PDB file of C-alpha atoms in Angstrom:
ATOM      1  CA  MET A 152       5.662   3.705  -2.696  1.00  0.00           C
ATOM      2  CA  LEU A 153       4.012   2.285   0.440  1.00  0.00           C
ATOM      3  CA  ASP A 154       2.578   5.704   1.375  1.00  0.00           C
ATOM      4  CA  ASN A 155       1.056   6.100  -2.082  1.00  0.00           C
ATOM      5  CA  GLY A 156      -0.401   2.596  -1.994  1.00  0.00           C
ATOM      6  CA  ILE A 157      -1.987   3.228   1.384  1.00  0.00           C
ATOM      7  CA  ARG A 158      -3.416   6.513   0.073  1.00  0.00           C
ATOM      8  CA  LEU A 159      -4.988   4.706  -2.882  1.00  0.00           C
ATOM      9  CA  LEU A 160      -6.451   1.994  -0.677  1.00  0.00           C
ATOM     10  CA  LEU A 161      -7.842   4.501   1.825  1.00  0.00           C
ATOM     11  CA  LEU A 162      -9.512   6.601  -0.841  1.00  0.00           C
ATOM     12  CA  ALA A 163     -10.893   3.499  -2.585  1.00  0.00           C
ATOM     13  CA  ALA A 164     -12.230   2.189   0.739  1.00  0.00           C
ATOM     14  CA  GLY A 165     -13.792   5.548   1.543  1.00  0.00           C
ATOM     15  CA  ARG A 166     -15.534   5.684  -1.821  1.00  0.00           C
ATOM     16  CA  HIS A 167     -16.508   2.005  -1.965  1.00  0.00           C
ATOM     17  CA  PRO A 168     -18.389   0.833  -4.053  1.00  0.00           C
ATOM     18  CA  PHE A 169     -17.670   3.821  -6.288  1.00  0.00           C
ATOM     19  CA  ARG A 170     -14.506   4.265  -8.305  1.00  0.00           C
ATOM     20  CA  VAL A 171     -11.501   6.405  -7.574  1.00  0.00           C
ATOM     21  CA  THR A 172      -8.992   7.637 -10.136  1.00  0.00           C
ATOM     22  CA  ILE A 173      -5.286   8.187  -9.863  1.00  0.00           C
ATOM     23  CA  ALA A 174      -5.800  11.842 -10.806  1.00  0.00           C
ATOM     24  CA  GLU A 175      -8.298  12.328  -7.944  1.00  0.00           C
ATOM     25  CA  THR A 176      -5.949  10.632  -5.512  1.00  0.00           C
ATOM     26  CA  ALA A 177      -3.007  12.753  -6.659  1.00  0.00           C
ATOM     27  CA  GLU A 178      -5.045  15.909  -6.146  1.00  0.00           C
ATOM     28  CA  ALA A 179      -6.516  14.836  -2.794  1.00  0.00           C
ATOM     29  CA  PHE A 180      -3.148  13.934  -1.270  1.00  0.00           C
ATOM     30  CA  GLY A 181      -0.801  16.190  -3.227  1.00  0.00           C
ATOM     31  CA  ALA A 182       0.990  13.087  -4.489  1.00  0.00           C
ATOM     32  CA  SER A 183       2.823  12.375  -7.712  1.00  0.00           C
ATOM     33  CA  HIS A 184       0.627  10.920 -10.471  1.00  0.00           C
ATOM     34  CA  PRO A 185       3.388   8.642 -11.859  1.00  0.00           C
ATOM     35  CA  HIS A 186       4.205   7.266  -8.403  1.00  0.00           C
ATOM     36  CA  LEU A 187       0.536   6.632  -7.678  1.00  0.00           C
ATOM     37  CA  ALA A 188       0.164   4.885 -11.045  1.00  0.00           C
ATOM     38  CA  LYS A 189       3.059   2.581 -10.203  1.00  0.00           C
ATOM     39  CA  ALA A 190       1.568   1.770  -6.792  1.00  0.00           C
ATOM     40  CA  ALA A 191      -1.871   1.208  -8.365  1.00  0.00           C
ATOM     41  CA  ASN A 192      -0.399  -1.195 -10.895  1.00  0.00           C
ATOM     42  CA  LEU A 193       1.177  -3.287  -8.140  1.00  0.00           C
ATOM     43  CA  LEU A 194      -1.980  -3.220  -6.011  1.00  0.00           C
ATOM     44  CA  VAL A 195      -4.086  -4.388  -8.953  1.00  0.00           C
ATOM     45  CA  ARG A 196      -1.626  -7.159  -9.825  1.00  0.00           C
ATOM     46  CA  ARG A 197      -1.627  -8.362  -6.198  1.00  0.00           C
ATOM     47  CA  GLY A 198      -5.434  -8.345  -5.974  1.00  0.00           C
ATOM     48  CA  PHE A 199      -5.984  -5.479  -3.525  1.00  0.00           C
ATOM     49  CA  LEU A 200      -7.556  -3.196  -6.132  1.00  0.00           C
ATOM     50  CA  ALA A 201      -9.495  -3.909  -9.300  1.00  0.00           C
ATOM     51  CA  SER A 202      -9.354  -1.630 -12.305  1.00  0.00           C
ATOM     52  CA  ARG A 203     -11.678  -0.765 -15.122  1.00  0.00           C
ATOM     53  CA  ARG A 204     -10.633   1.097 -18.238  1.00  0.00           C
ATOM     54  CA  GLY A 205     -12.573   3.663 -20.176  1.00  0.00           C
ATOM     55  CA  LYS A 206     -14.690   6.718 -19.542  1.00  0.00           C
ATOM     56  CA  ARG A 207     -16.295   5.232 -16.420  1.00  0.00           C
ATOM     57  CA  GLY A 208     -13.140   3.440 -15.413  1.00  0.00           C
ATOM     58  CA  GLY A 209     -11.051   3.731 -12.318  1.00  0.00           C
ATOM     59  CA  LEU A 210      -9.917   1.771  -9.319  1.00  0.00           C
ATOM     60  CA  PHE A 211     -12.089  -0.166  -6.883  1.00  0.00           C
ATOM     61  CA  LEU A 212     -11.375  -2.232  -3.795  1.00  0.00           C
ATOM     62  CA  ALA A 213     -11.054  -5.862  -4.896  1.00  0.00           C
ATOM     63  CA  ARG A 214     -11.579  -7.156  -1.355  1.00  0.00           C
ATOM     64  CA  SER A 215     -13.254  -5.905   1.796  1.00  0.00           C
ATOM     65  CA  PRO A 216     -11.090  -3.710   4.051  1.00  0.00           C
ATOM     66  CA  GLU A 217     -11.220  -6.370   6.788  1.00  0.00           C
ATOM     67  CA  THR A 218      -9.432  -8.849   4.526  1.00  0.00           C
ATOM     68  CA  ILE A 219      -6.637  -6.538   3.381  1.00  0.00           C
ATOM     69  CA  CYS A 220      -3.700  -7.233   5.684  1.00  0.00           C
ATOM     70  CA  LEU A 221      -1.290  -4.307   5.907  1.00  0.00           C
ATOM     71  CA  ALA A 222       1.688  -6.675   6.000  1.00  0.00           C
ATOM     72  CA  GLU A 223       0.610  -8.063   2.623  1.00  0.00           C
ATOM     73  CA  VAL A 224       0.242  -4.535   1.255  1.00  0.00           C
ATOM     74  CA  ALA A 225       3.711  -3.620   2.509  1.00  0.00           C
ATOM     75  CA  ALA A 226       5.204  -6.787   1.027  1.00  0.00           C
ATOM     76  CA  ALA A 227       3.628  -5.945  -2.329  1.00  0.00           C
ATOM     77  CA  LEU A 228       4.876  -2.364  -2.358  1.00  0.00           C
ATOM     78  CA  VAL A 229       8.175  -2.267  -0.486  1.00  0.00           C
ATOM     79  CA  SER A 230      11.235  -3.581  -2.198  1.00  0.00           C
ATOM     80  CA  CYS A 231      13.987  -4.458   0.225  1.00  0.00           C
ATOM     81  CA  GLU A 232      16.271  -5.610  -2.572  1.00  0.00           C
ATOM     82  CA  ALA A 233      18.241  -2.376  -2.892  1.00  0.00           C
ATOM     83  CA  ARG A 234      21.086  -2.529  -0.409  1.00  0.00           C
ATOM     84  CA  SER A 235      24.243  -0.563   0.081  1.00  0.00           C
ATOM     85  CA  ASP A 236      27.470  -2.517  -0.409  1.00  0.00           C
ATOM     86  CA  ALA A 237      28.977  -0.448   2.387  1.00  0.00           C
ATOM     87  CA  LEU A 238      26.420  -1.821   4.832  1.00  0.00           C
ATOM     88  CA  ASP A 239      27.246  -5.392   3.783  1.00  0.00           C
ATOM     89  CA  THR A 240      30.717  -4.939   5.228  1.00  0.00           C
ATOM     90  CA  LEU A 241      29.367  -4.205   8.705  1.00  0.00           C
ATOM     91  CA  GLN A 242      29.476  -7.379  10.734  1.00  0.00           C
ATOM     92  CA  GLY A 243      26.070  -8.369  12.064  1.00  0.00           C
ATOM     93  CA  TRP A 244      24.149  -5.795  10.058  1.00  0.00           C
ATOM     94  CA  ARG A 245      22.149  -8.436   8.164  1.00  0.00           C
ATOM     95  CA  THR A 246      20.978 -10.071  11.398  1.00  0.00           C
ATOM     96  CA  ILE A 247      19.854  -6.776  12.880  1.00  0.00           C
ATOM     97  CA  GLU A 248      18.156  -5.716   9.659  1.00  0.00           C
ATOM     98  CA  GLN A 249      16.328  -9.030   9.321  1.00  0.00           C
ATOM     99  CA  GLY A 250      15.129  -8.844  12.932  1.00  0.00           C
ATOM    100  CA  ALA A 251      13.777  -5.345  12.352  1.00  0.00           C
ATOM    101  CA  ALA A 252      12.020  -6.450   9.170  1.00  0.00           C
ATOM    102  CA  LEU A 253      10.393  -9.378  10.990  1.00  0.00           C
ATOM    103  CA  ALA A 254       9.162  -7.125  13.808  1.00  0.00           C
ATOM    104  CA  TYR A 255       7.805  -4.617  11.272  1.00  0.00           C
ATOM    105  CA  LYS A 256       6.003  -7.300   9.276  1.00  0.00           C
ATOM    106  CA  GLY A 257       4.670  -8.919  12.453  1.00  0.00           C
ATOM    107  CA  HIS A 258       3.166  -5.662  13.650  1.00  0.00           C
ATOM    108  CA  LEU A 259       1.595  -4.920  10.259  1.00  0.00           C
ATOM    109  CA  ALA A 260       0.205  -8.467  10.083  1.00  0.00           C
ATOM    110  CA  SER A 261      -1.975  -7.708  13.097  1.00  0.00           C
ATOM    111  CA  HIS A 262      -3.749  -4.861  11.256  1.00  0.00           C
ATOM    112  CA  THR A 263      -6.023  -4.539   8.240  1.00  0.00           C
ATOM    113  CA  LEU A 264      -7.151  -1.673   6.051  1.00  0.00           C
ATOM    114  CA  ALA A 265     -10.313  -1.544   8.164  1.00  0.00           C
ATOM    115  CA  ASP A 266      -8.177  -0.471  11.142  1.00  0.00           C
ATOM    116  CA  LEU A 267      -7.085   2.617   9.220  1.00  0.00           C
ATOM    117  CA  LEU A 268     -10.688   3.550   8.499  1.00  0.00           C
ATOM    118  CA  LYS A 269     -11.566   3.798  12.201  1.00  0.00           C
ATOM    119  CA  PRO A 270     -11.313   7.161  13.988  1.00  0.00           C
ATOM    120  CA  ALA A 271      -7.905   7.660  15.614  1.00  0.00           C
ATOM    121  CA  ASN A 272      -9.270   7.577  19.170  1.00  0.00           C
ATOM    122  CA  SER A 273     -10.924   4.156  18.714  1.00  0.00           C
ATOM    123  CA  ARG A 274      -7.859   2.283  17.423  1.00  0.00           C
TER     124      ARG A 274
END
């Protein structure tokens, strides 16, 4: 779901201030319409995207790219609740997993959507 959310945000940022639709995003990235719709719903509820219904409806960035922290996007879209019971039996697994999650979130927290809009060689 995170990949689809990032795709939506990137396309919305690239088209800002114009709208983007889920159908356009699905076609542009070869992504699943239902999965994009689910990601869009979460992004709208968390205030990253705004939506408008109707003939001229679609999705728009709700905030500037510089204020959209990738760690917040990941937290909104990635559910870490599903866990394997088999892994719970491994001693120390939870500590290692939590450390990895903290490092991941820390790295994402230092980047915004604006960073993804820059050319690759200037990042």
